[in-house]
Amino acid sequence: TTIYEYSDSGLDDYTNYSYRVRAENQIGKTFSPFSSEVTIKTEKKVPDAPTNLEATSISTNQINLTWSEWSSNESVFAILRATSSAGPFTEIDTVGKNIESYSDNTVLKDKTYYYLVAARNSAGDSGYTNRASTTTPDEKPGVPTGLASTVSLSTGVEVEVTLTWNDKRDKEVGF
């Protein structure tokens, strides 16, 4: 007796599938009668994992997250956060299906946060996204002071203006 196996994939959730088997003879292409029928009902699948998680520090008390969703059967997306790259990660909130962004307004200034996102339905949680992190600024940038300008002519036609100012803090990322 030899045991044969067949795998059927790409099946829909909560759907009945029935199978029968019959043997084929290579000489004359004749077939046996069908076996008895077996019917199975598929269960709900865990959603596909979201990808491309990005975390952006917006202010001293806000970090925005964005991700790409690939599932069509999620109920919510779970947002997890940690203050260490190794965790522990704690679920801080959920957002509805088909949503690909979240604003975390519970963060503190001058602190690094790490995030994961998973899709969820009644069958369970997907795998996690990549880990994303960002650091909130220490405080709002200071107002530059002492703005001055110098005008100069070069080659008799072009006018060049040079601006100078004082920076009271070192937390800025640009002017």
CSV table of C-alpha atoms in Angstrom, one decimal:
chain,number,residue,atom,x,y,z
A,1,THR,CA,0.0,0.0,0.0
A,2,THR,CA,1.4,3.4,-1.0
A,3,ILE,CA,0.1,6.6,0.6
A,4,TYR,CA,-0.4,9.6,-1.7
A,5,GLU,CA,-0.9,13.2,-0.8
A,6,TYR,CA,-2.5,16.2,-2.4
A,7,SER,CA,-2.5,19.8,-1.1
A,8,ASP,CA,-5.1,22.3,-2.1
A,9,SER,CA,-4.1,26.0,-1.4
A,10,GLY,CA,-5.6,29.5,-1.9
A,11,LEU,CA,-8.9,28.5,-0.3
A,12,ASP,CA,-11.5,31.0,0.9
A,13,ASP,CA,-12.4,31.4,4.6
A,14,TYR,CA,-15.5,29.7,5.9
A,15,THR,CA,-16.1,27.7,2.7
A,16,ASN,CA,-17.0,24.0,2.3
A,17,TYR,CA,-14.8,22.0,0.0
A,18,SER,CA,-15.5,18.4,-1.1
A,19,TYR,CA,-13.0,15.9,-2.5
A,20,ARG,CA,-13.2,12.6,-4.2
A,21,VAL,CA,-10.3,10.5,-5.7
A,22,ARG,CA,-10.2,7.9,-8.4
A,23,ALA,CA,-7.3,5.9,-10.0
A,24,GLU,CA,-6.3,6.0,-13.6
A,25,ASN,CA,-4.9,3.1,-15.6
A,26,GLN,CA,-2.2,4.1,-18.1
A,27,ILE,CA,-3.2,1.3,-20.4
A,28,GLY,CA,-6.4,2.3,-22.2
A,29,LYS,CA,-6.9,5.4,-20.0
A,30,THR,CA,-9.6,3.7,-17.8
A,31,PHE,CA,-10.6,5.0,-14.4
A,32,SER,CA,-11.7,3.4,-11.2
A,33,PRO,CA,-14.9,4.4,-9.5
A,34,PHE,CA,-14.6,7.5,-7.3
A,35,SER,CA,-13.8,7.1,-3.6
A,36,SER,CA,-16.2,8.2,-1.0
A,37,GLU,CA,-16.4,11.9,-0.6
A,38,VAL,CA,-14.8,13.9,2.2
A,39,THR,CA,-16.0,17.5,3.0
A,40,ILE,CA,-14.1,20.1,5.0
A,41,LYS,CA,-15.0,23.6,6.0
A,42,THR,CA,-12.1,26.1,6.1
A,43,GLU,CA,-11.6,28.3,9.1
A,44,LYS,CA,-10.9,32.0,9.2
A,45,LYS,CA,-7.3,32.8,8.3
A,46,VAL,CA,-5.1,35.0,10.4
A,47,PRO,CA,-4.5,38.2,8.4
A,48,ASP,CA,-1.4,38.9,6.5
A,49,ALA,CA,1.1,41.0,8.3
A,50,PRO,CA,1.4,44.8,7.6
A,51,THR,CA,4.8,46.0,6.4
A,52,ASN,CA,6.9,49.2,6.0
A,53,LEU,CA,6.2,50.7,9.4
A,54,GLU,CA,7.6,54.2,9.8
A,55,ALA,CA,7.7,56.3,12.9
A,56,THR,CA,8.0,60.1,12.7
A,57,SER,CA,8.5,62.5,15.6
A,58,ILE,CA,6.1,65.4,15.1
A,59,SER,CA,6.5,67.3,18.4
A,60,THR,CA,7.5,66.8,22.0
A,61,ASN,CA,4.3,64.9,22.6
A,62,GLN,CA,3.3,63.3,19.2
A,63,ILE,CA,4.7,60.5,17.1
A,64,ASN,CA,3.0,59.5,13.8
A,65,LEU,CA,3.1,56.0,12.5
A,66,THR,CA,2.4,54.8,9.0
A,67,TRP,CA,2.4,51.3,7.5
A,68,SER,CA,1.3,49.3,4.5
A,69,GLU,CA,-1.6,46.8,4.9
A,70,TRP,CA,-1.8,43.7,2.8
A,71,SER,CA,-4.7,41.8,4.4
A,72,SER,CA,-8.3,41.9,3.4
A,73,ASN,CA,-9.7,40.1,6.5
A,74,GLU,CA,-8.4,42.1,9.4
A,75,SER,CA,-10.8,43.5,12.0
A,76,VAL,CA,-8.3,45.9,13.6
A,77,PHE,CA,-4.6,46.8,13.7
A,78,ALA,CA,-2.9,46.5,17.1
A,79,ILE,CA,-0.3,49.2,17.9
A,80,LEU,CA,2.5,48.1,20.3
A,81,ARG,CA,5.1,50.3,21.9
A,82,ALA,CA,8.2,49.9,24.0
A,83,THR,CA,11.0,52.2,25.4
A,84,SER,CA,13.7,49.6,24.6
A,85,SER,CA,14.4,48.0,21.2
A,86,ALA,CA,14.3,44.6,23.0
A,87,GLY,CA,10.9,45.3,24.6
A,88,PRO,CA,8.7,44.4,26.3
A,89,PHE,CA,6.2,45.7,23.8
A,90,THR,CA,2.8,46.7,25.2
A,91,GLU,CA,-0.4,47.1,23.2
A,92,ILE,CA,-1.3,50.8,23.5
A,93,ASP,CA,-4.2,51.0,21.1
A,94,THR,CA,-6.1,49.6,18.1
A,95,VAL,CA,-7.3,51.2,14.9
A,96,GLY,CA,-10.0,49.9,12.5
A,97,LYS,CA,-9.6,47.9,9.4
A,98,ASN,CA,-8.1,49.5,6.3
A,99,ILE,CA,-6.4,52.2,8.4
A,100,GLU,CA,-2.7,52.7,7.7
A,101,SER,CA,-1.7,55.4,10.2
A,102,TYR,CA,-1.8,56.2,13.9
A,103,SER,CA,-0.9,59.3,16.0
A,104,ASP,CA,0.6,58.5,19.5
A,105,ASN,CA,-0.1,61.5,21.7
A,106,THR,CA,0.9,59.8,24.9
A,107,VAL,CA,4.7,60.2,24.4
A,108,LEU,CA,7.0,62.3,26.6
A,109,LYS,CA,9.7,64.7,25.4
A,110,ASP,CA,13.3,63.6,24.8
A,111,LYS,CA,12.5,59.9,24.8
A,112,THR,CA,13.0,57.1,22.2
A,113,TYR,CA,10.0,54.9,21.4
A,114,TYR,CA,9.9,51.6,19.5
A,115,TYR,CA,6.8,50.4,17.7
A,116,LEU,CA,5.3,47.3,16.1
A,117,VAL,CA,1.9,46.8,14.3
A,118,ALA,CA,0.0,43.6,13.8
A,119,ALA,CA,-3.3,42.9,11.9
A,120,ARG,CA,-5.9,41.1,14.0
A,121,ASN,CA,-9.1,39.2,13.4
A,122,SER,CA,-11.0,36.5,15.3
A,123,ALA,CA,-8.5,33.8,14.1
A,124,GLY,CA,-5.6,35.7,15.8
A,125,ASP,CA,-2.8,38.2,15.2
A,126,SER,CA,-0.7,38.4,12.1
A,127,GLY,CA,3.1,38.6,12.3
A,128,TYR,CA,4.5,42.0,13.3
A,129,THR,CA,5.7,44.7,11.0
A,130,ASN,CA,9.4,45.7,11.1
A,131,ARG,CA,10.4,47.6,14.3
A,132,ALA,CA,10.3,51.4,13.8
A,133,SER,CA,11.7,53.9,16.3
A,134,THR,CA,12.0,57.7,16.7
A,135,THR,CA,13.0,60.1,19.5
A,136,THR,CA,10.8,63.0,20.5
A,137,PRO,CA,12.5,66.3,20.7
A,138,ASP,CA,13.6,67.7,24.1
A,139,GLU,CA,11.6,70.9,23.5
A,140,LYS,CA,10.4,73.2,20.8
A,141,PRO,CA,13.2,74.9,19.0
A,142,GLY,CA,14.2,78.3,20.3
A,143,VAL,CA,13.6,81.5,18.3
A,144,PRO,CA,16.7,82.5,16.5
A,145,THR,CA,17.9,86.0,17.5
A,146,GLY,CA,20.2,88.7,16.1
A,147,LEU,CA,19.1,88.3,12.5
A,148,ALA,CA,21.3,90.4,10.3
A,149,SER,CA,21.9,90.7,6.5
A,150,THR,CA,24.7,91.7,4.3
A,151,VAL,CA,24.2,92.6,0.6
A,152,SER,CA,27.0,92.3,-1.9
A,153,LEU,CA,27.4,92.6,-5.6
A,154,SER,CA,29.3,90.1,-7.6
A,155,THR,CA,30.3,90.5,-11.2
A,156,GLY,CA,28.4,93.8,-11.2
A,157,VAL,CA,25.0,92.1,-12.0
A,158,GLU,CA,24.2,89.5,-9.4
A,159,VAL,CA,23.1,90.5,-5.9
A,160,GLU,CA,24.0,88.2,-3.1
A,161,VAL,CA,22.3,88.4,0.4
A,162,THR,CA,23.9,86.7,3.3
A,163,LEU,CA,21.9,86.1,6.5
A,164,THR,CA,23.4,85.5,9.9
A,165,TRP,CA,21.7,84.7,13.2
A,166,ASN,CA,22.2,83.3,16.7
A,167,ASP,CA,21.0,79.8,17.6
A,168,LYS,CA,20.2,79.6,21.4
A,169,ARG,CA,19.7,75.8,21.3
A,170,ASP,CA,21.1,72.7,19.6
A,171,LYS,CA,17.9,70.7,19.1
A,172,GLU,CA,16.9,72.0,15.6
A,173,VAL,CA,17.2,69.8,12.6
A,174,GLY,CA,17.0,72.7,10.2
A,175,PHE,CA,16.2,76.4,9.7
